Amino acid sequence: MRRVIIAGNWKMNKTISESIELVNGLKRELFGVESIDIVLIPPYTALSGISDMLTDSNIELGAQDLHWEEKGAFTGEVSPVMLKDVGVKYVVIGHSERRTYFGETNETVNKKVKAALREGLLPIMCIGEHLEEREAGKAFDVIEDHLRGGLKGIAGEDALKIVIAYEPVWAIGTGKTATPEQAEEAHKYIRGLLAKIYDKTVAEGLRIQYGGSVKPENIKELINEPDIDGALVGGASLKVEQFVPIVKGSLKKGA
Ligand code: PGA
């Protein structure tokens, strides 16, 4: 049985004081929820403070990106060692915003996934097609390319530590969610590919999250799909009154 994982990617939002307020609210409302994994992914500046706030809580910490080297002359970058040091458990890699605005490629994604695993961090590797690609009937080619590219050279036992986030780019921040059927179709396809790349154990054990305009209103129908193991939530993770019902709406499957 795969454990449900709901992660809130705050992107470039929240000052320290705003972060503290949000985390206090989430801790209060989500206290005692143990049957699923809950992950907060704040900006780098808030990691240290939030890490302290989450000690001994049921909520875990994630980061939005990392560099693949351990240390050195890479101005502006943050290494896996530093993330581990601050108490991070999960790290988002290859988000479509990184691919679109900051030149991330399958090659850099692959290097980052390997670096995260090396340091004992759990990668949340994002894949997914643009609208034009879907309309041109290429969605599944893009998914395959991202998946194979990101997982290149990674052994099955390590692959099991990765969470794949399927995020159709046309559904991110647009209010347009993929229908549960569209999402399930993609997730099922990804699981089939994992069985081809690895084996049945990896395909059935690896968790696949859906991301793109997840909100309290649509989480239940998404999470009820057999191959959807959680959600990577952007906008709706910035407010207690939206993120809490998303987590609670996923509990049935996690129980
Ligand atoms: P959204 O973002 O929930 O605001 O659509 C999802 C994401 O980018 O992970």
PDB file of C-alpha atoms and ligand atoms in Angstrom:
ATOM      1  CA  MET A   1       0.000   0.000   0.000  1.00  0.00           C
ATOM      2  CA  ARG A   2       1.446   3.359  -1.022  1.00  0.00           C
ATOM      3  CA  ARG A   3       1.319   6.082   1.627  1.00  0.00           C
ATOM      4  CA  VAL A   4      -0.496   9.227   0.498  1.00  0.00           C
ATOM      5  CA  ILE A   5       1.675  12.353   0.303  1.00  0.00           C
ATOM      6  CA  ILE A   6       0.287  15.889   0.242  1.00  0.00           C
ATOM      7  CA  ALA A   7       2.932  18.566  -0.281  1.00  0.00           C
ATOM      8  CA  GLY A   8       2.516  22.327  -0.309  1.00  0.00           C
ATOM      9  CA  ASN A   9       4.911  24.144  -2.631  1.00  0.00           C
ATOM     10  CA  TRP A  10       4.907  27.777  -1.527  1.00  0.00           C
ATOM     11  CA  LYS A  11       7.038  28.881  -4.513  1.00  0.00           C
ATOM     12  CA  MET A  12       8.382  32.459  -4.080  1.00  0.00           C
ATOM     13  CA  ASN A  13       5.896  33.432  -1.384  1.00  0.00           C
ATOM     14  CA  LYS A  14       5.927  34.198   2.357  1.00  0.00           C
ATOM     15  CA  THR A  15       8.231  36.305   4.483  1.00  0.00           C
ATOM     16  CA  ILE A  16       9.487  34.877   7.767  1.00  0.00           C
ATOM     17  CA  SER A  17       6.636  36.323   9.815  1.00  0.00           C
ATOM     18  CA  GLU A  18       4.048  35.170   7.264  1.00  0.00           C
ATOM     19  CA  SER A  19       5.608  31.694   7.288  1.00  0.00           C
ATOM     20  CA  ILE A  20       5.411  31.483  11.057  1.00  0.00           C
ATOM     21  CA  GLU A  21       1.754  32.430  11.002  1.00  0.00           C
ATOM     22  CA  LEU A  22       0.929  29.843   8.342  1.00  0.00           C
ATOM     23  CA  VAL A  23       2.876  27.055  10.033  1.00  0.00           C
ATOM     24  CA  ASN A  24       1.302  27.762  13.421  1.00  0.00           C
ATOM     25  CA  GLY A  25      -2.142  27.516  11.848  1.00  0.00           C
ATOM     26  CA  LEU A  26      -1.320  24.301  10.001  1.00  0.00           C
ATOM     27  CA  LYS A  27       0.207  22.664  13.082  1.00  0.00           C
ATOM     28  CA  ARG A  28      -2.879  23.472  15.089  1.00  0.00           C
ATOM     29  CA  GLU A  29      -5.348  22.237  12.476  1.00  0.00           C
ATOM     30  CA  LEU A  30      -3.410  19.171  11.373  1.00  0.00           C
ATOM     31  CA  PHE A  31      -2.312  17.965  14.796  1.00  0.00           C
ATOM     32  CA  GLY A  32      -2.703  14.211  15.096  1.00  0.00           C
ATOM     33  CA  VAL A  33      -3.044  13.525  11.363  1.00  0.00           C
ATOM     34  CA  GLU A  34      -0.619  10.619  11.072  1.00  0.00           C
ATOM     35  CA  SER A  35      -1.960   8.353   8.349  1.00  0.00           C
ATOM     36  CA  ILE A  36      -0.538  10.358   5.430  1.00  0.00           C
ATOM     37  CA  ASP A  37       2.667  12.309   4.748  1.00  0.00           C
ATOM     38  CA  ILE A  38       2.259  16.085   4.966  1.00  0.00           C
ATOM     39  CA  VAL A  39       5.127  18.165   3.572  1.00  0.00           C
ATOM     40  CA  LEU A  40       5.659  21.936   3.569  1.00  0.00           C
ATOM     41  CA  ILE A  41       7.985  23.375   0.945  1.00  0.00           C
ATOM     42  CA  PRO A  42       8.759  26.996   1.835  1.00  0.00           C
ATOM     43  CA  PRO A  43      11.340  29.283   0.215  1.00  0.00           C
ATOM     44  CA  TYR A  44      14.963  28.803   1.331  1.00  0.00           C
ATOM     45  CA  THR A  45      14.885  31.833   3.628  1.00  0.00           C
ATOM     46  CA  ALA A  46      12.207  30.245   5.825  1.00  0.00           C
ATOM     47  CA  LEU A  47      13.663  26.715   5.972  1.00  0.00           C
ATOM     48  CA  SER A  48      15.674  27.067   9.145  1.00  0.00           C
ATOM     49  CA  GLY A  49      12.913  28.694  11.186  1.00  0.00           C
ATOM     50  CA  ILE A  50      10.265  26.289   9.977  1.00  0.00           C
ATOM     51  CA  SER A  51      12.534  23.328  10.561  1.00  0.00           C
ATOM     52  CA  ASP A  52      12.662  24.308  14.241  1.00  0.00           C
ATOM     53  CA  MET A  53       8.893  24.762  14.345  1.00  0.00           C
ATOM     54  CA  LEU A  54       8.295  21.306  12.885  1.00  0.00           C
ATOM     55  CA  THR A  55      10.525  19.378  15.298  1.00  0.00           C
ATOM     56  CA  ASP A  56       8.429  16.605  16.848  1.00  0.00           C
ATOM     57  CA  SER A  57       5.454  17.406  14.635  1.00  0.00           C
ATOM     58  CA  ASN A  58       3.610  15.250  12.107  1.00  0.00           C
ATOM     59  CA  ILE A  59       4.575  17.676   9.316  1.00  0.00           C
ATOM     60  CA  GLU A  60       7.760  17.306   7.281  1.00  0.00           C
ATOM     61  CA  LEU A  61       9.986  19.796   5.495  1.00  0.00           C
ATOM     62  CA  GLY A  62      10.867  20.075   1.806  1.00  0.00           C
ATOM     63  CA  ALA A  63      12.913  22.425  -0.384  1.00  0.00           C
ATOM     64  CA  GLN A  64      12.064  23.746  -3.848  1.00  0.00           C
ATOM     65  CA  ASP A  65      15.335  22.968  -5.615  1.00  0.00           C
ATOM     66  CA  LEU A  66      19.008  22.156  -5.028  1.00  0.00           C
ATOM     67  CA  HIS A  67      22.358  22.144  -6.784  1.00  0.00           C
ATOM     68  CA  TRP A  68      24.042  18.851  -7.521  1.00  0.00           C
ATOM     69  CA  GLU A  69      27.467  19.717  -6.095  1.00  0.00           C
ATOM     70  CA  GLU A  70      28.199  19.395  -2.390  1.00  0.00           C
ATOM     71  CA  LYS A  71      29.844  22.803  -2.078  1.00  0.00           C
ATOM     72  CA  GLY A  72      31.984  25.295  -3.935  1.00  0.00           C
ATOM     73  CA  ALA A  73      31.974  28.358  -6.172  1.00  0.00           C
ATOM     74  CA  PHE A  74      28.339  28.285  -7.334  1.00  0.00           C
ATOM     75  CA  THR A  75      26.998  31.694  -6.340  1.00  0.00           C
ATOM     76  CA  GLY A  76      23.348  31.659  -5.470  1.00  0.00           C
ATOM     77  CA  GLU A  77      23.016  27.892  -5.226  1.00  0.00           C
ATOM     78  CA  VAL A  78      22.149  25.651  -2.277  1.00  0.00           C
ATOM     79  CA  SER A  79      23.640  22.170  -1.931  1.00  0.00           C
ATOM     80  CA  PRO A  80      22.095  18.858  -0.827  1.00  0.00           C
ATOM     81  CA  VAL A  81      24.408  18.844   2.196  1.00  0.00           C
ATOM     82  CA  MET A  82      23.045  22.232   3.285  1.00  0.00           C
ATOM     83  CA  LEU A  83      19.462  21.081   2.870  1.00  0.00           C
ATOM     84  CA  LYS A  84      20.106  17.965   4.897  1.00  0.00           C
ATOM     85  CA  ASP A  85      21.804  20.103   7.530  1.00  0.00           C
ATOM     86  CA  VAL A  86      18.755  22.355   7.931  1.00  0.00           C
ATOM     87  CA  GLY A  87      16.411  19.382   8.390  1.00  0.00           C
ATOM     88  CA  VAL A  88      14.940  19.026   4.908  1.00  0.00           C
ATOM     89  CA  LYS A  89      13.593  15.583   3.977  1.00  0.00           C
ATOM     90  CA  TYR A  90      12.073  16.107   0.506  1.00  0.00           C
ATOM     91  CA  VAL A  91      13.272  18.223  -2.412  1.00  0.00           C
ATOM     92  CA  VAL A  92      11.335  19.291  -5.506  1.00  0.00           C
ATOM     93  CA  ILE A  93      13.335  18.774  -8.688  1.00  0.00           C
ATOM     94  CA  GLY A  94      12.524  19.846 -12.235  1.00  0.00           C
ATOM     95  CA  HIS A  95       9.377  21.838 -11.509  1.00  0.00           C
ATOM     96  CA  SER A  96       7.953  23.167 -14.772  1.00  0.00           C
ATOM     97  CA  GLU A  97       8.724  26.726 -13.643  1.00  0.00           C
ATOM     98  CA  ARG A  98      12.385  25.725 -13.289  1.00  0.00           C
ATOM     99  CA  ARG A  99      12.297  24.070 -16.699  1.00  0.00           C
ATOM    100  CA  THR A 100      10.535  27.030 -18.352  1.00  0.00           C
ATOM    101  CA  TYR A 101      12.206  30.065 -16.708  1.00  0.00           C
ATOM    102  CA  PHE A 102      15.572  28.749 -15.562  1.00  0.00           C
ATOM    103  CA  GLY A 103      16.676  26.407 -18.304  1.00  0.00           C
ATOM    104  CA  GLU A 104      16.363  23.106 -16.441  1.00  0.00           C
ATOM    105  CA  THR A 105      16.660  20.080 -18.684  1.00  0.00           C
ATOM    106  CA  ASN A 106      16.316  16.340 -18.213  1.00  0.00           C
ATOM    107  CA  GLU A 107      20.106  16.282 -17.773  1.00  0.00           C
ATOM    108  CA  THR A 108      20.151  18.790 -14.891  1.00  0.00           C
ATOM    109  CA  VAL A 109      17.098  17.136 -13.359  1.00  0.00           C
ATOM    110  CA  ASN A 110      18.862  13.776 -13.497  1.00  0.00           C
ATOM    111  CA  LYS A 111      22.017  15.191 -11.854  1.00  0.00           C
ATOM    112  CA  LYS A 112      19.922  16.764  -9.111  1.00  0.00           C
ATOM    113  CA  VAL A 113      17.915  13.603  -8.443  1.00  0.00           C
ATOM    114  CA  LYS A 114      21.154  11.634  -8.080  1.00  0.00           C
ATOM    115  CA  ALA A 115      22.672  14.279  -5.802  1.00  0.00           C
ATOM    116  CA  ALA A 116      19.575  14.323  -3.584  1.00  0.00           C
ATOM    117  CA  LEU A 117      19.574  10.523  -3.266  1.00  0.00           C
ATOM    118  CA  ARG A 118      23.292  10.536  -2.497  1.00  0.00           C
ATOM    119  CA  GLU A 119      22.623  12.830   0.447  1.00  0.00           C
ATOM    120  CA  GLY A 120      19.623  10.871   1.687  1.00  0.00           C
ATOM    121  CA  LEU A 121      17.029  13.401   0.532  1.00  0.00           C
ATOM    122  CA  LEU A 122      13.809  12.197  -1.111  1.00  0.00           C
ATOM    123  CA  PRO A 123      13.318  13.771  -4.557  1.00  0.00           C
ATOM    124  CA  ILE A 124       9.899  14.939  -5.768  1.00  0.00           C
ATOM    125  CA  MET A 125      10.637  14.801  -9.486  1.00  0.00           C
ATOM    126  CA  CYS A 126       8.208  16.848 -11.585  1.00  0.00           C
ATOM    127  CA  ILE A 127       7.201  15.873 -15.096  1.00  0.00           C
ATOM    128  CA  GLY A 128       4.433  16.975 -17.411  1.00  0.00           C
ATOM    129  CA  GLU A 129       3.458  18.403 -20.776  1.00  0.00           C
ATOM    130  CA  HIS A 130       2.572  21.885 -22.044  1.00  0.00           C
ATOM    131  CA  LEU A 131      -0.834  22.600 -23.550  1.00  0.00           C
ATOM    132  CA  GLU A 132       0.493  22.691 -27.139  1.00  0.00           C
ATOM    133  CA  GLU A 133       2.086  19.309 -26.586  1.00  0.00           C
ATOM    134  CA  ARG A 134      -1.177  17.843 -25.295  1.00  0.00           C
ATOM    135  CA  GLU A 135      -3.120  19.349 -28.167  1.00  0.00           C
ATOM    136  CA  ALA A 136      -0.617  17.967 -30.652  1.00  0.00           C
ATOM    137  CA  GLY A 137      -1.162  14.493 -29.170  1.00  0.00           C
ATOM    138  CA  LYS A 138       2.360  14.457 -27.694  1.00  0.00           C
ATOM    139  CA  ALA A 139       1.543  14.463 -23.970  1.00  0.00           C
ATOM    140  CA  PHE A 140       2.618  10.876 -23.466  1.00  0.00           C
ATOM    141  CA  ASP A 141       5.837  11.329 -25.426  1.00  0.00           C
ATOM    142  CA  VAL A 142       6.780  14.260 -23.209  1.00  0.00           C
ATOM    143  CA  ILE A 143       5.920  12.315 -20.057  1.00  0.00           C
ATOM    144  CA  GLU A 144       8.088   9.426 -21.237  1.00  0.00           C
ATOM    145  CA  ASP A 145      10.959  11.727 -22.161  1.00  0.00           C
ATOM    146  CA  HIS A 146      10.882  13.487 -18.764  1.00  0.00           C
ATOM    147  CA  LEU A 147      10.571  10.219 -16.882  1.00  0.00           C
ATOM    148  CA  ARG A 148      13.322   8.330 -18.690  1.00  0.00           C
ATOM    149  CA  GLY A 149      15.597  11.397 -18.745  1.00  0.00           C
ATOM    150  CA  GLY A 150      15.185  12.128 -15.049  1.00  0.00           C
ATOM    151  CA  LEU A 151      15.649   8.515 -13.958  1.00  0.00           C
ATOM    152  CA  LYS A 152      18.636   7.705 -16.159  1.00  0.00           C
ATOM    153  CA  GLY A 153      21.198   5.561 -14.359  1.00  0.00           C
ATOM    154  CA  ILE A 154      19.160   5.327 -11.157  1.00  0.00           C
ATOM    155  CA  ALA A 155      18.793   1.829  -9.712  1.00  0.00           C
ATOM    156  CA  GLY A 156      15.394   0.404  -8.783  1.00  0.00           C
ATOM    157  CA  GLU A 157      15.979   0.471  -5.039  1.00  0.00           C
ATOM    158  CA  ASP A 158      16.783   4.197  -5.269  1.00  0.00           C
ATOM    159  CA  ALA A 159      13.884   4.867  -7.632  1.00  0.00           C
ATOM    160  CA  LEU A 160      11.536   3.650  -4.902  1.00  0.00           C
ATOM    161  CA  LYS A 161      12.598   6.623  -2.767  1.00  0.00           C
ATOM    162  CA  ILE A 162      11.510   9.089  -5.466  1.00  0.00           C
ATOM    163  CA  VAL A 163       8.076  10.676  -5.649  1.00  0.00           C
ATOM    164  CA  ILE A 164       7.006  11.521  -9.186  1.00  0.00           C
ATOM    165  CA  ALA A 165       4.799  14.603  -9.486  1.00  0.00           C
ATOM    166  CA  TYR A 166       2.757  14.579 -12.672  1.00  0.00           C
ATOM    167  CA  GLU A 167       1.918  18.210 -13.352  1.00  0.00           C
ATOM    168  CA  PRO A 168       0.385  19.087 -16.691  1.00  0.00           C
ATOM    169  CA  VAL A 169       1.786  22.588 -17.210  1.00  0.00           C
ATOM    170  CA  TRP A 170      -1.542  23.870 -18.532  1.00  0.00           C
ATOM    171  CA  ALA A 171      -3.123  23.113 -15.163  1.00  0.00           C
ATOM    172  CA  ILE A 172      -0.559  24.893 -12.986  1.00  0.00           C
ATOM    173  CA  GLY A 173      -1.804  28.134 -11.465  1.00  0.00           C
ATOM    174  CA  THR A 174      -4.480  28.397 -14.142  1.00  0.00           C
ATOM    175  CA  GLY A 175      -7.481  27.104 -12.216  1.00  0.00           C
ATOM    176  CA  LYS A 176      -7.815  24.428 -14.930  1.00  0.00           C
ATOM    177  CA  THR A 177      -7.444  21.047 -13.264  1.00  0.00           C
ATOM    178  CA  ALA A 178      -6.963  17.951 -15.334  1.00  0.00           C
ATOM    179  CA  THR A 179     -10.101  15.849 -14.943  1.00  0.00           C
ATOM    180  CA  PRO A 180      -9.625  12.878 -12.610  1.00  0.00           C
ATOM    181  CA  GLU A 181      -9.826  10.669 -15.727  1.00  0.00           C
ATOM    182  CA  GLN A 182      -7.113  12.634 -17.537  1.00  0.00           C
ATOM    183  CA  ALA A 183      -4.884  12.575 -14.465  1.00  0.00           C
ATOM    184  CA  GLU A 184      -5.470   8.861 -13.858  1.00  0.00           C
ATOM    185  CA  GLU A 185      -4.725   8.078 -17.487  1.00  0.00           C
ATOM    186  CA  ALA A 186      -1.341   9.808 -17.199  1.00  0.00           C
ATOM    187  CA  HIS A 187      -0.545   8.247 -13.820  1.00  0.00           C
ATOM    188  CA  LYS A 188      -1.382   4.803 -15.102  1.00  0.00           C
ATOM    189  CA  TYR A 189       0.813   5.386 -18.118  1.00  0.00           C
ATOM    190  CA  ILE A 190       3.687   6.474 -15.856  1.00  0.00           C
ATOM    191  CA  ARG A 191       3.276   3.338 -13.733  1.00  0.00           C
ATOM    192  CA  GLY A 192       3.339   1.225 -16.876  1.00  0.00           C
ATOM    193  CA  LEU A 193       6.571   2.907 -17.948  1.00  0.00           C
ATOM    194  CA  LEU A 194       8.106   2.294 -14.523  1.00  0.00           C
ATOM    195  CA  ALA A 195       7.329  -1.382 -14.915  1.00  0.00           C
ATOM    196  CA  LYS A 196       9.168  -1.321 -18.258  1.00  0.00           C
ATOM    197  CA  ILE A 197      12.141   0.707 -17.022  1.00  0.00           C
ATOM    198  CA  TYR A 198      12.381  -1.235 -13.745  1.00  0.00           C
ATOM    199  CA  ASP A 199       9.942  -3.912 -12.631  1.00  0.00           C
ATOM    200  CA  LYS A 200       6.600  -4.500 -10.968  1.00  0.00           C
ATOM    201  CA  THR A 201       7.943  -3.812  -7.483  1.00  0.00           C
ATOM    202  CA  VAL A 202       9.089  -0.309  -8.417  1.00  0.00           C
ATOM    203  CA  ALA A 203       5.986   0.390 -10.495  1.00  0.00           C
ATOM    204  CA  GLU A 204       3.695  -0.560  -7.650  1.00  0.00           C
ATOM    205  CA  GLY A 205       5.748   0.946  -4.844  1.00  0.00           C
ATOM    206  CA  LEU A 206       6.695   4.344  -6.227  1.00  0.00           C
ATOM    207  CA  ARG A 207       4.347   7.195  -5.352  1.00  0.00           C
ATOM    208  CA  ILE A 208       2.914   9.459  -8.044  1.00  0.00           C
ATOM    209  CA  GLN A 209       1.417  12.810  -7.036  1.00  0.00           C
ATOM    210  CA  TYR A 210      -0.835  14.949  -9.154  1.00  0.00           C
ATOM    211  CA  GLY A 211      -0.234  18.699  -9.333  1.00  0.00           C
ATOM    212  CA  GLY A 212      -2.025  21.585 -11.023  1.00  0.00           C
ATOM    213  CA  SER A 213      -4.818  23.669  -9.467  1.00  0.00           C
ATOM    214  CA  VAL A 214      -5.546  21.174  -6.708  1.00  0.00           C
ATOM    215  CA  LYS A 215      -8.073  22.672  -4.300  1.00  0.00           C
ATOM    216  CA  PRO A 216     -10.450  21.543  -1.548  1.00  0.00           C
ATOM    217  CA  GLU A 217     -13.187  21.114  -4.158  1.00  0.00           C
ATOM    218  CA  ASN A 218     -11.354  18.638  -6.384  1.00  0.00           C
ATOM    219  CA  ILE A 219      -8.998  16.709  -4.079  1.00  0.00           C
ATOM    220  CA  LYS A 220     -11.427  13.936  -3.231  1.00  0.00           C
ATOM    221  CA  GLU A 221     -12.187  12.904  -6.779  1.00  0.00           C
ATOM    222  CA  LEU A 222      -8.502  13.050  -7.692  1.00  0.00           C
ATOM    223  CA  ILE A 223      -7.277  11.052  -4.706  1.00  0.00           C
ATOM    224  CA  ASN A 224      -9.915   8.395  -5.271  1.00  0.00           C
ATOM    225  CA  GLU A 225      -8.261   7.412  -8.543  1.00  0.00           C
ATOM    226  CA  PRO A 226      -6.254   4.209  -8.062  1.00  0.00           C
ATOM    227  CA  ASP A 227      -2.925   5.528  -9.360  1.00  0.00           C
ATOM    228  CA  ILE A 228      -3.010   8.967  -7.727  1.00  0.00           C
ATOM    229  CA  ASP A 229      -1.064   8.824  -4.464  1.00  0.00           C
ATOM    230  CA  GLY A 230      -1.175  12.439  -3.417  1.00  0.00           C
ATOM    231  CA  ALA A 231      -0.947  16.031  -4.536  1.00  0.00           C
ATOM    232  CA  LEU A 232       1.658  18.722  -5.055  1.00  0.00           C
ATOM    233  CA  VAL A 233      -0.259  21.870  -4.198  1.00  0.00           C
ATOM    234  CA  GLY A 234       0.830  25.388  -5.167  1.00  0.00           C
ATOM    235  CA  GLY A 235      -1.536  28.319  -4.666  1.00  0.00           C
ATOM    236  CA  ALA A 236      -3.890  26.528  -2.296  1.00  0.00           C
ATOM    237  CA  SER A 237      -1.022  25.637   0.056  1.00  0.00           C
ATOM    238  CA  LEU A 238      -0.596  29.284   1.048  1.00  0.00           C
ATOM    239  CA  LYS A 239      -3.747  29.443   3.150  1.00  0.00           C
ATOM    240  CA  VAL A 240      -4.654  27.363   6.200  1.00  0.00           C
ATOM    241  CA  GLU A 241      -8.319  27.286   5.192  1.00  0.00           C
ATOM    242  CA  GLN A 242      -7.439  25.752   1.818  1.00  0.00           C
ATOM    243  CA  PHE A 243      -4.529  23.453   2.602  1.00  0.00           C
ATOM    244  CA  VAL A 244      -6.156  21.842   5.644  1.00  0.00           C
ATOM    245  CA  PRO A 245      -9.258  20.601   3.761  1.00  0.00           C
ATOM    246  CA  ILE A 246      -6.984  19.292   0.992  1.00  0.00           C
ATOM    247  CA  VAL A 247      -5.049  17.230   3.554  1.00  0.00           C
ATOM    248  CA  LYS A 248      -8.214  16.097   5.311  1.00  0.00           C
ATOM    249  CA  GLY A 249      -9.880  15.328   1.985  1.00  0.00           C
ATOM    250  CA  SER A 250      -7.074  12.834   1.294  1.00  0.00           C
ATOM    251  CA  LEU A 251      -7.364  10.970   4.556  1.00  0.00           C
ATOM    252  CA  LYS A 252      -9.821   8.344   3.483  1.00  0.00           C
ATOM    253  CA  LYS A 253      -7.391   6.893   1.013  1.00  0.00           C
ATOM    254  CA  GLY A 254      -4.531   7.173   3.514  1.00  0.00           C
ATOM    255  CA  ALA A 255      -6.403   5.439   6.317  1.00  0.00           C
TER     256      ALA A 255
HETATM  257  P1  PGA B   1      -0.940  25.259  -8.420  1.00  0.00           P
HETATM  258  O1  PGA B   1       0.596  24.848  -8.557  1.00  0.00           O
HETATM  259  O2  PGA B   1      -1.534  24.363  -7.371  1.00  0.00           O
HETATM  260  O3  PGA B   1      -0.917  26.701  -7.995  1.00  0.00           O
HETATM  261  O4  PGA B   1      -1.573  25.052  -9.762  1.00  0.00           O
HETATM  262  C1  PGA B   1       0.985  23.511  -8.521  1.00  0.00           C
HETATM  263  C2  PGA B   1       2.486  23.411  -8.642  1.00  0.00           C
HETATM  264  O5  PGA B   1       3.076  24.178  -9.388  1.00  0.00           O
HETATM  265  O6  PGA B   1       3.123  22.532  -7.994  1.00  0.00           O
END
